[in-house]
Amino acid sequence: MTGDLGPGNEIRINGDGGDDRKAPPGVVVIFGASGDLTERKLMPALARLAQYKRLPDEFRLVGVARSHLSDEEFRRRFPAGPAAEAPGLVENMRYLSGDYDDPDTFHRLRDLLDSFDRDAGTAGNRLFYLATPPQAFVPIIENLAAAGLNEPGSPTGSARLVIEKPYGHDEASARDLDQRIHAGFEEDQVFRIDHYLGKDTVQNVMALRFANTIFQPIWNRTWIDQVQITVAETLGVGTRGGFYEHAGAMRDIVQNHVLQVLALALMEPPASFAPEALRNEKVKLLQSIRHPADGDIDRIAVRGQYTRGGTSGDLMPGYRDEQGVDPLSRTETYAAMRLDVDNWRWAGVPFYVRTGKRLPRRVTEVVLQFTRPPHLPISAAQVTGLQPDALILRIQPDEGITLRFGAKVPGHSFRVRTATMEFSYESTFREESPEAYERLLLDALIGDPTLFIRSDEVLQSWRIVDPIIEHWANSTGRIPLYEAASWGPDEADQLLARDGRAWH
Ligand code: NDP
Ligand code: BG6
């Protein structure tokens, strides 16, 4: 396909200020600064923002955690290459060691932030990033508020919270967390992160649907037969076994990433991309997802857990042999289910979603499969093996879109065979995609909540998955197993086979 035609052929659909966006003066405070997320995602994201000159000179970075680290040791967590390009930022990085239950930690933090406002021009803008395990969220939030850090450091400044997932472990605990946050912070100060929304290809679901006319007329139950969403990972749980044991695939991926992608793909067109307009449509869609009755759950949801598998040269351990995992664990590392959306656009269309660790291929995609033609003017033999038309949104890797349709096979006879038309991000656009965390950190620094999750969205998402998680927790039956590097348990194939369908 041809490449893009350049900026002259571009429309800006969210009026977001364009690619020259820059953070205002301010401070990012990372709680959990000694951890995995900080090192693997947040530091590289900040480094890229610095490299691309999106952080002003009046910008400071503070790490907080319980471990004893010197400022110098903390600075070494910043990627070396970019550090050389942003010497001012790195030299001024500060690390505070302290307990989150101890008010003194927050008094020391406040003094440091005040000194930055006085001496470094950070203008009273503070972004507190909670990159700790969730049990630390409440003490941090309560002590921030007790120290007055829920208020900006100046009359024109800001005080914002970025909260990592998981946001609660069910609807009740998410509600409780909300209440505790709202005791000190207004909802517009709260940025609940789901890094999938920071991916260009996820945002492209909206571009595709709402910046074009050709898809909207067919984006409904009349033309779409089924939709499948897959989030497949080749990785196992790695060093995060302890965390994963309490999460499982449903809480780790379905409740957030999968339901967010689903909401963007199925919601009604928002009147604008103003944060509330967009988030209102996502909530309405999530509210329309049918709440499964307990008696239906075994019919619509399947779980699985990986066992040892792979090739002899690359044999991978089973989940129960992973570090930090109970040898008798019943935690699911795979989840698949059928969802139904009870509204005029989607009534009767099945939505199949699946996610799993240790699957054969890393792939995230949304497949919209269209209905068959109502009448074929040719014989069945001429279309043998023809797959139904489909639009495949390739979220990652190999980002792009595939349109699958039937085309005439060259030759004297009239035979039709499946063909595809491909759009690839890499070969079409010259621009580079920002990393998801880079994009979202900048949004939070600027104060744009469009790609963050509102409280009611989180609660709706828990409403959908809670009954299934509870049903599995109470079930005494064996958990279906699948070998590492296979496509999940047989039960997941049966889930679709019962409806006369198969996974893409
Ligand atoms: P870690 O387990 O690495 O924890 C981060 C830091 O928090 C640790 O270095 C530790 O620092 C501190 N910590 C650990 N346990 C506690 C506790 N009980 N109370 C207070 N502090 C504690 O977590 P990650 O960095 O992996 O994840 C951080 C957050 O980000 C989590 O909410 C996670 O769910 C989320 N997340 C992580 C992803 C990842 O890829 N890692 C991806 C998506 C979300 P110290 O002991 O020095 O205080
Ligand atoms: C995180 C999950 O939210 O997303 C991880 O906690 C998972 O378990 C990760 O591996 C997947 O993200 P990505 O961007 O690699 O698809």
Coordinates of C-alpha atoms and ligand atoms in Angstrom, one line a residue:
M1 CA 0.0 0.0 0.0
T2 CA 1.1 3.6 -0.5
G3 CA 2.7 5.5 2.3
D4 CA 1.0 8.5 4.1
L5 CA 0.7 11.7 2.1
G6 CA 2.2 13.8 4.8
P7 CA 0.8 16.4 7.2
G8 CA -1.3 18.1 4.6
N9 CA -3.5 15.1 4.5
E10 CA -4.0 14.9 8.2
I11 CA -6.8 15.7 10.5
R12 CA -6.4 16.1 14.2
I13 CA -9.2 14.4 16.0
N14 CA -8.6 15.3 19.6
G15 CA -7.2 18.7 19.3
D16 CA -4.4 17.5 21.6
G17 CA -1.9 20.2 20.7
G18 CA 0.0 18.0 18.3
D19 CA 3.4 16.5 18.4
D20 CA 5.1 19.5 19.9
R21 CA 3.5 18.9 23.3
K22 CA 5.7 19.6 26.2
A23 CA 5.2 19.1 29.9
P24 CA 4.9 22.3 32.1
P25 CA 7.4 22.9 34.9
G26 CA 6.8 20.4 37.7
V27 CA 7.9 17.4 39.7
V28 CA 7.2 13.7 39.2
V29 CA 7.3 11.7 42.4
I30 CA 7.4 7.9 41.9
F31 CA 6.4 5.8 44.9
G32 CA 7.8 2.3 44.5
A33 CA 10.9 3.7 42.9
S34 CA 13.1 0.7 43.7
G35 CA 10.7 -1.6 41.7
D36 CA 10.3 -3.4 38.4
L37 CA 7.8 -1.0 36.8
T38 CA 9.9 2.0 37.6
E39 CA 13.1 0.5 36.1
R40 CA 11.5 -1.2 33.0
K41 CA 8.9 1.3 32.0
L42 CA 8.8 4.6 33.9
M43 CA 12.5 5.5 33.7
P44 CA 12.8 4.7 30.0
A45 CA 9.6 6.7 29.4
L46 CA 10.9 9.7 31.2
A47 CA 14.2 9.3 29.4
R48 CA 12.5 9.5 26.1
L49 CA 10.5 12.5 27.1
A50 CA 13.7 14.2 28.1
Q51 CA 15.5 13.1 24.9
Y52 CA 12.7 14.5 22.8
K53 CA 12.8 17.8 24.7
R54 CA 9.3 17.4 26.1
L55 CA 10.4 18.2 29.7
P56 CA 11.4 21.7 30.5
D57 CA 14.5 22.7 32.5
E58 CA 12.2 23.3 35.5
F59 CA 11.5 19.6 35.8
R60 CA 12.5 17.4 38.7
L61 CA 12.2 13.7 39.4
V62 CA 11.9 12.2 42.9
G63 CA 11.9 8.5 43.8
V64 CA 10.4 7.2 47.1
A65 CA 10.6 3.7 48.4
R66 CA 11.4 1.8 51.6
S67 CA 14.8 0.5 50.4
H68 CA 17.9 2.4 51.3
L69 CA 19.3 3.9 48.1
S70 CA 21.5 6.9 47.7
D71 CA 20.6 9.6 45.2
E72 CA 23.5 8.4 43.1
E73 CA 22.2 4.8 43.1
F74 CA 18.8 6.0 42.1
R75 CA 20.3 8.1 39.3
R76 CA 21.9 4.9 37.9
R77 CA 18.4 3.5 37.2
F78 CA 17.9 6.1 34.5
P79 CA 19.0 4.7 31.2
A80 CA 22.6 5.6 30.5
G81 CA 22.4 6.8 26.9
P82 CA 19.5 9.4 27.4
A83 CA 21.1 10.3 30.8
A84 CA 24.0 11.8 28.9
E85 CA 21.6 13.9 26.8
A86 CA 19.6 15.1 29.9
P87 CA 22.3 15.8 32.4
G88 CA 20.3 18.5 34.2
L89 CA 17.4 16.2 34.9
V90 CA 19.6 13.3 36.1
E91 CA 21.9 15.4 38.3
N92 CA 18.9 16.7 40.1
M93 CA 17.2 13.4 40.7
R94 CA 16.5 12.8 44.3
Y95 CA 15.7 9.6 46.3
L96 CA 13.8 9.5 49.6
S97 CA 13.8 6.4 51.6
G98 CA 10.8 6.0 54.0
D99 CA 7.9 4.0 55.2
Y100 CA 4.5 4.8 53.8
D101 CA 2.8 4.5 57.2
D102 CA 5.1 7.1 58.6
P103 CA 4.0 10.8 58.3
D104 CA 7.6 11.9 58.5
T105 CA 8.2 10.4 55.0
F106 CA 5.6 12.8 53.6
H107 CA 6.8 15.8 55.6
R108 CA 10.3 15.3 54.2
L109 CA 8.8 15.0 50.7
R110 CA 6.8 18.2 51.1
D111 CA 9.9 20.1 52.2
L112 CA 11.7 18.8 49.2
L113 CA 8.9 19.7 46.8
D114 CA 8.6 23.2 48.4
S115 CA 12.4 23.7 47.9
F116 CA 12.0 22.8 44.2
D117 CA 9.2 25.3 43.8
R118 CA 11.4 27.9 45.5
D119 CA 14.7 27.2 43.8
A120 CA 14.0 25.3 40.6
G121 CA 10.9 26.9 39.3
T122 CA 8.7 23.8 39.4
A123 CA 5.7 26.1 39.9
G124 CA 3.8 24.0 42.4
N125 CA 2.9 21.2 39.9
R126 CA 3.2 17.7 41.4
L127 CA 2.5 14.4 39.8
F128 CA 2.5 11.5 42.3
Y129 CA 2.9 8.1 40.5
L130 CA 1.9 5.1 42.6
A131 CA 4.1 2.3 41.2
T132 CA 3.9 0.1 44.3
P133 CA 1.9 -3.0 45.0
P134 CA -1.7 -2.1 45.6
Q135 CA -1.6 -2.6 49.4
A136 CA 0.5 0.5 49.6
F137 CA -1.9 2.7 47.7
V138 CA -4.1 3.7 50.6
P139 CA -1.4 4.6 53.1
I140 CA 0.3 6.7 50.4
I141 CA -2.8 8.5 49.4
E142 CA -3.9 9.1 53.0
N143 CA -0.5 10.4 54.1
L144 CA -0.2 12.6 51.0
A145 CA -3.5 14.2 52.0
A146 CA -2.5 14.5 55.7
A147 CA 0.7 16.3 54.6
G148 CA -1.4 18.7 52.5
L149 CA 0.1 17.3 49.3
N150 CA -3.3 16.8 47.8
E151 CA -3.2 20.5 47.2
P152 CA -1.0 22.1 44.5
G153 CA 2.2 23.8 45.7
S154 CA 1.0 27.1 44.3
P155 CA -2.3 28.8 43.4
T156 CA -1.8 28.0 39.7
G157 CA -0.2 24.6 40.3
S158 CA -1.6 21.1 40.2
A159 CA -1.5 18.0 42.4
R160 CA -2.3 14.7 40.5
L161 CA -2.2 11.0 41.3
V162 CA -1.4 8.4 38.7
I163 CA -2.6 5.0 40.0
E164 CA -1.4 1.7 38.6
K165 CA -3.5 -1.3 38.1
P166 CA -4.9 -3.4 39.7
Y167 CA -7.4 -0.9 40.9
G168 CA -9.0 -3.0 43.6
H169 CA -9.5 -6.8 43.4
D170 CA -13.2 -6.7 42.9
E171 CA -16.0 -4.1 42.6
A172 CA -16.4 -3.7 46.4
S173 CA -12.7 -3.1 47.0
A174 CA -12.5 -0.7 44.0
R175 CA -15.4 1.2 45.5
D176 CA -13.6 1.3 48.8
L177 CA -10.4 2.6 47.2
D178 CA -12.4 5.3 45.4
Q179 CA -13.9 6.4 48.7
R180 CA -10.5 6.6 50.4
I181 CA -9.0 8.5 47.4
H182 CA -12.0 10.9 47.2
A183 CA -11.6 11.7 50.9
G184 CA -8.5 13.7 49.9
F185 CA -8.5 14.1 46.2
E186 CA -11.1 15.2 43.6
E187 CA -11.9 12.8 40.8
D188 CA -10.2 15.2 38.3
Q189 CA -6.9 14.8 40.2
V190 CA -7.0 11.0 39.7
F191 CA -5.4 9.4 36.6
R192 CA -6.0 5.6 36.7
I193 CA -3.6 4.1 34.2
D194 CA -4.2 1.3 31.7
H195 CA -1.1 1.3 29.5
Y196 CA -3.1 -0.3 26.6
L197 CA -4.8 3.1 26.0
G198 CA -1.3 4.6 25.5
K199 CA -0.7 2.3 22.5
D200 CA -1.1 4.1 19.1
T201 CA -2.9 1.0 17.7
V202 CA -5.5 1.1 20.4
Q203 CA -6.1 4.7 19.8
N204 CA -6.3 3.9 16.1
V205 CA -9.5 1.9 16.8
M206 CA -11.1 5.3 17.3
A207 CA -9.4 6.9 14.3
L208 CA -10.6 4.0 12.1
R209 CA -14.1 4.2 13.3
F210 CA -14.7 7.9 13.7
A211 CA -12.4 9.6 11.2
N212 CA -13.7 7.5 8.3
T213 CA -17.2 7.0 6.8
I214 CA -16.7 3.6 5.2
F215 CA -16.7 1.5 8.3
Q216 CA -19.5 3.1 10.4
P217 CA -22.4 1.7 8.2
I218 CA -21.2 -1.9 8.6
W219 CA -20.2 -1.6 12.3
N220 CA -23.3 -3.3 13.7
R221 CA -25.3 -6.5 14.1
T222 CA -26.5 -6.4 10.5
W223 CA -23.1 -6.9 9.0
I224 CA -20.9 -8.3 11.8
D225 CA -21.3 -11.9 12.7
Q226 CA -18.9 -12.1 15.6
V227 CA -16.0 -10.3 17.2
Q228 CA -12.9 -11.9 18.7
I229 CA -10.3 -10.1 20.9
T230 CA -7.1 -12.0 21.7
V231 CA -4.3 -10.8 24.0
A232 CA -1.8 -13.7 23.8
E233 CA 1.6 -13.6 25.5
T234 CA 4.5 -16.0 25.0
L235 CA 6.0 -15.0 28.4
G236 CA 5.2 -16.8 31.6
V237 CA 4.8 -15.0 34.9
G238 CA 8.6 -14.4 35.3
T239 CA 9.5 -12.9 38.6
R240 CA 5.9 -11.7 39.3
G241 CA 4.6 -15.1 40.5
G242 CA 3.7 -13.7 44.0
F243 CA 1.6 -10.9 42.5
Y244 CA 0.1 -13.1 39.8
E245 CA -1.1 -15.8 42.3
H246 CA -3.6 -13.2 43.7
A247 CA -4.5 -11.8 40.3
G248 CA -4.8 -14.5 37.5
A249 CA -5.5 -13.7 33.9
M250 CA -9.0 -12.3 34.5
R251 CA -7.9 -9.6 36.9
D252 CA -4.5 -9.0 35.2
I253 CA -5.7 -8.6 31.7
V254 CA -9.4 -9.0 31.0
Q255 CA -10.8 -6.6 33.7
N256 CA -8.6 -3.8 32.3
H257 CA -6.8 -4.2 28.9
V258 CA -9.4 -6.4 27.2
L259 CA -12.5 -4.5 28.3
Q260 CA -10.9 -1.2 27.4
V261 CA -10.1 -2.4 23.9
L262 CA -13.6 -3.9 23.6
A263 CA -15.2 -0.7 24.8
L264 CA -13.4 1.4 22.2
A265 CA -14.3 -1.0 19.5
L266 CA -18.0 -1.3 20.3
M267 CA -19.0 2.0 21.9
E268 CA -21.3 4.6 20.1
P269 CA -19.5 7.5 18.4
P270 CA -18.8 10.2 21.0
A271 CA -19.8 13.7 20.1
S272 CA -16.2 14.8 20.6
F273 CA -13.0 13.5 22.0
A274 CA -13.3 15.6 25.1
P275 CA -12.4 13.4 28.0
E276 CA -15.9 13.1 29.4
A277 CA -17.6 12.6 26.1
L278 CA -15.3 9.7 25.3
R279 CA -15.5 8.2 28.7
N280 CA -19.3 8.5 28.9
E281 CA -19.6 6.3 25.8
K282 CA -17.2 3.7 27.1
V283 CA -19.2 3.5 30.4
K284 CA -22.5 3.1 28.5
L285 CA -21.0 0.3 26.5
L286 CA -19.6 -1.5 29.6
Q287 CA -23.0 -1.1 31.2
S288 CA -24.6 -2.9 28.3
I289 CA -22.5 -6.0 28.7
R290 CA -24.7 -8.8 30.1
H291 CA -24.2 -9.8 33.7
P292 CA -23.7 -13.5 33.6
A293 CA -26.0 -15.6 35.8
D294 CA -24.2 -18.1 38.0
G295 CA -25.8 -21.0 36.1
D296 CA -24.4 -19.7 32.8
I297 CA -20.8 -19.2 33.7
D298 CA -19.5 -22.7 32.9
R299 CA -21.1 -22.3 29.4
I300 CA -19.7 -18.8 28.7
A301 CA -16.3 -18.8 30.4
V302 CA -13.2 -21.0 30.4
R303 CA -10.0 -20.8 32.4
G304 CA -6.8 -22.7 32.1
Q305 CA -3.3 -23.0 33.6
Y306 CA -0.1 -23.8 31.7
T307 CA 1.9 -26.9 32.4
R308 CA 5.5 -27.7 31.3
G309 CA 5.8 -27.6 27.6
G310 CA 7.6 -26.3 24.5
T311 CA 10.2 -27.9 22.3
S312 CA 13.0 -30.0 23.7
G313 CA 15.5 -27.2 23.1
D314 CA 13.2 -24.7 24.7
L315 CA 11.3 -26.5 27.5
M316 CA 9.4 -24.1 29.7
P317 CA 8.4 -24.8 33.3
G318 CA 4.7 -25.2 34.3
Y319 CA 3.0 -22.4 36.2
R320 CA 3.1 -24.3 39.5
D321 CA 6.9 -24.6 39.2
E322 CA 7.4 -20.8 38.8
Q323 CA 9.1 -18.7 41.5
G324 CA 6.6 -17.5 44.1
V325 CA 3.8 -19.8 42.9
D326 CA 1.9 -22.3 45.2
P327 CA 2.7 -25.9 43.9
L328 CA -1.0 -26.6 44.2
S329 CA -2.1 -23.2 42.7
R330 CA -5.5 -23.0 41.0
T331 CA -4.8 -19.5 39.6
E332 CA -5.8 -19.2 35.9
T333 CA -3.1 -18.1 33.5
Y334 CA -5.6 -18.3 30.6
A335 CA -9.1 -17.0 30.4
A336 CA -11.6 -17.0 27.6
M337 CA -15.3 -16.0 27.5
R338 CA -18.2 -15.1 25.4
L339 CA -19.7 -11.7 26.2
D340 CA -23.1 -10.3 25.0
V341 CA -23.9 -6.7 24.6
D342 CA -27.5 -5.9 25.1
N343 CA -28.1 -2.8 23.0
W344 CA -29.6 -2.0 19.6
R345 CA -26.2 -2.1 17.8
W346 CA -25.0 -5.4 19.1
A347 CA -27.9 -7.6 20.2
G348 CA -27.2 -11.2 19.3
V349 CA -23.6 -10.7 18.2
P350 CA -21.2 -12.9 20.3
F351 CA -18.0 -11.3 21.5
Y352 CA -15.3 -13.8 22.3
V353 CA -12.3 -12.7 24.2
R354 CA -9.2 -14.7 25.3
T355 CA -5.9 -14.0 27.0
G356 CA -3.2 -16.3 28.2
K357 CA 0.4 -16.5 29.2
R358 CA 2.8 -19.0 27.5
L359 CA 0.8 -19.2 24.3
P360 CA 2.7 -19.9 21.1
R361 CA 2.8 -16.3 19.7
R362 CA 2.7 -12.8 21.1
V363 CA -0.3 -11.2 19.5
T364 CA -3.0 -8.7 20.4
E365 CA -5.7 -8.3 17.8
V366 CA -9.4 -7.5 17.3
V367 CA -11.1 -9.6 14.6
L368 CA -14.4 -8.4 13.3
Q369 CA -15.9 -11.2 11.2
F370 CA -18.7 -10.2 8.8
T371 CA -21.8 -12.1 7.9
R372 CA -21.8 -14.4 4.8
P373 CA -23.4 -13.0 1.6
P374 CA -27.1 -13.7 1.7
H375 CA -27.0 -15.3 -1.7
L376 CA -24.1 -16.7 -3.8
P377 CA -24.6 -16.5 -7.6
I378 CA -21.9 -19.2 -8.0
S379 CA -21.8 -22.8 -6.9
A380 CA -20.4 -23.9 -3.5
A381 CA -17.6 -25.7 -5.2
Q382 CA -16.4 -22.4 -6.6
V383 CA -15.9 -20.9 -3.2
T384 CA -14.6 -24.0 -1.3
G385 CA -12.6 -23.0 1.7
L386 CA -13.4 -19.3 1.3
Q387 CA -13.2 -17.7 4.7
P388 CA -15.8 -15.1 5.8
D389 CA -14.8 -11.4 5.3
A390 CA -13.0 -10.0 8.2
L391 CA -11.3 -6.8 9.4
I392 CA -8.4 -7.6 11.7
L393 CA -7.0 -4.8 13.8
R394 CA -3.5 -5.8 14.6
I395 CA -2.7 -4.1 17.9
Q396 CA 0.7 -5.7 18.4
P397 CA 3.2 -6.8 17.2
D398 CA 3.3 -6.1 13.4
E399 CA 0.9 -3.2 14.0
G400 CA -1.6 -2.5 11.3
I401 CA -4.9 -3.7 9.8
T402 CA -5.8 -6.6 7.6
L403 CA -8.9 -6.7 5.4
R404 CA -9.8 -10.2 4.4
F405 CA -12.1 -10.9 1.5
G406 CA -12.8 -13.2 -1.4
A407 CA -11.1 -12.5 -4.8
K408 CA -11.3 -14.2 -8.1
V409 CA -8.5 -16.7 -8.7
P410 CA -6.8 -15.9 -12.0
G411 CA -7.7 -18.3 -14.8
H412 CA -10.4 -19.4 -17.1
S413 CA -12.8 -20.7 -14.5
F414 CA -14.6 -18.6 -11.9
R415 CA -13.2 -19.6 -8.5
V416 CA -13.0 -17.4 -5.4
R417 CA -10.3 -17.6 -2.9
T418 CA -9.5 -15.7 0.3
A419 CA -7.2 -12.7 -0.2
T420 CA -6.0 -9.9 2.1
M421 CA -5.3 -6.2 1.9
E422 CA -2.7 -5.0 4.4
F423 CA -2.0 -1.7 6.1
S424 CA 1.2 -1.6 8.1
Y425 CA 2.1 1.2 10.5
E426 CA 5.8 0.6 9.9
S427 CA 5.7 0.9 6.1
T428 CA 3.0 3.6 5.9
F429 CA 4.1 6.2 8.4
R430 CA 7.4 7.9 8.8
E431 CA 6.6 8.9 12.4
E432 CA 7.8 6.9 15.3
S433 CA 5.3 5.6 17.9
P434 CA 5.9 6.7 21.4
E435 CA 6.0 4.0 24.1
A436 CA 2.6 3.7 25.9
Y437 CA 4.0 4.9 29.2
E438 CA 5.8 7.8 27.5
R439 CA 2.5 9.0 25.9
L440 CA 0.5 8.5 29.1
L441 CA 3.1 10.2 31.4
L442 CA 3.1 13.2 29.2
D443 CA -0.8 13.3 29.2
A444 CA -0.8 13.2 33.0
L445 CA 1.8 15.9 33.2
I446 CA -0.2 18.1 30.9
G447 CA -3.4 17.2 32.7
D448 CA -5.3 15.4 29.9
P449 CA -7.4 12.5 31.3
T450 CA -8.8 11.3 28.0
L451 CA -6.8 8.1 28.0
F452 CA -7.1 7.4 31.7
I453 CA -9.9 5.4 33.3
R454 CA -12.7 7.1 35.1
S455 CA -14.0 5.6 38.4
D456 CA -17.3 4.4 36.9
E457 CA -15.5 2.5 34.1
V458 CA -13.5 0.6 36.6
L459 CA -16.5 -0.3 38.6
Q460 CA -18.4 -1.5 35.5
S461 CA -15.4 -3.6 34.5
W462 CA -15.4 -5.4 37.8
R463 CA -19.1 -5.9 37.6
I464 CA -18.5 -7.9 34.4
V465 CA -15.7 -10.1 35.7
D466 CA -16.5 -10.5 39.4
P467 CA -19.2 -13.2 39.0
I468 CA -16.9 -15.3 36.9
I469 CA -13.9 -15.0 39.2
E470 CA -16.1 -15.8 42.2
H471 CA -17.6 -18.8 40.4
W472 CA -14.1 -20.1 39.7
A473 CA -13.0 -19.5 43.3
N474 CA -15.9 -21.5 44.6
S475 CA -15.6 -24.3 42.1
T476 CA -14.0 -27.5 43.3
G477 CA -13.6 -29.0 39.8
R478 CA -10.1 -29.3 38.3
I479 CA -8.7 -26.4 36.5
P480 CA -8.2 -27.1 32.8
L481 CA -4.6 -27.4 31.9
Y482 CA -2.7 -26.5 28.7
E483 CA 0.9 -27.1 27.7
A484 CA 3.2 -24.1 27.5
A485 CA 3.4 -23.0 23.9
S486 CA 0.0 -24.3 23.0
W487 CA -3.2 -22.2 22.3
G488 CA -4.8 -22.9 25.7
P489 CA -7.1 -25.6 26.9
D490 CA -9.4 -27.6 24.7
E491 CA -12.4 -26.2 26.6
A492 CA -11.7 -22.8 25.0
D493 CA -12.2 -24.3 21.5
Q494 CA -15.4 -26.0 22.7
L495 CA -16.6 -22.6 23.9
L496 CA -16.8 -21.5 20.3
A497 CA -17.6 -24.8 18.8
R498 CA -20.8 -24.9 20.7
D499 CA -21.8 -21.7 18.8
G500 CA -20.6 -23.3 15.5
R501 CA -17.5 -21.1 15.4
A502 CA -13.7 -21.3 15.9
W503 CA -11.0 -19.0 17.0
H504 CA -9.4 -17.0 14.3
Ligands
NDP1 P1 7.3 -4.4 42.6 O1 6.9 -5.7 43.3 O2 8.6 -4.4 41.9 O3 7.2 -3.3 43.7 C1 7.6 -2.0 43.5 C2 8.3 -1.5 44.8 O4 7.3 -1.4 45.8 C3 9.3 -2.5 45.4 O5 10.5 -2.2 44.8 C4 9.2 -2.2 46.8 O6 10.1 -1.2 47.2 C5 7.8 -1.7 47.1 N1 7.0 -2.6 47.8 C6 6.9 -4.0 47.6 N2 6.0 -4.5 48.5 C7 5.5 -3.4 49.2 C8 4.6 -3.3 50.2 N3 3.9 -4.4 50.7 N4 4.3 -2.1 50.7 C9 5.0 -1.0 50.3 N5 5.9 -1.1 49.3 C10 6.1 -2.3 48.7 O7 6.1 -4.0 41.7 P2 6.2 -3.5 40.2 O8 7.2 -2.5 40.0 O9 6.2 -4.7 39.3 O10 4.7 -2.9 40.0 C11 4.3 -1.7 40.6 C12 2.8 -1.5 40.3 O11 2.6 -1.4 38.9 C13 1.9 -2.6 40.8 O12 0.7 -2.1 41.2 C14 1.7 -3.5 39.5 O13 0.5 -4.2 39.5 C15 1.7 -2.4 38.5 N6 2.1 -2.9 37.1 C16 3.4 -3.4 37.0 C17 3.7 -3.9 35.7 C18 5.1 -4.5 35.5 O14 5.4 -4.8 34.4 N7 5.9 -4.6 36.5 C19 2.8 -3.8 34.6 C20 1.6 -3.1 34.9 C21 1.3 -2.7 36.1 P3 10.7 -1.0 48.6 O15 10.7 -2.3 49.3 O16 12.0 -0.4 48.4 O17 9.7 -0.1 49.3
BG6_2 C1 0.4 -5.9 32.3 C2 0.2 -7.2 33.0 O1 -0.7 -5.0 32.7 O2 0.4 -6.1 30.9 C3 1.3 -8.2 32.5 O3 0.3 -7.0 34.4 C4 1.3 -8.3 31.0 O4 1.1 -9.5 33.1 C5 1.4 -6.9 30.4 O5 2.5 -9.0 30.7 C6 1.3 -7.0 28.9 O6 1.5 -5.7 28.3 P1 2.0 -5.6 26.8 O7 2.1 -4.1 26.6 O8 3.3 -6.3 26.8 O9 1.0 -6.3 26.0

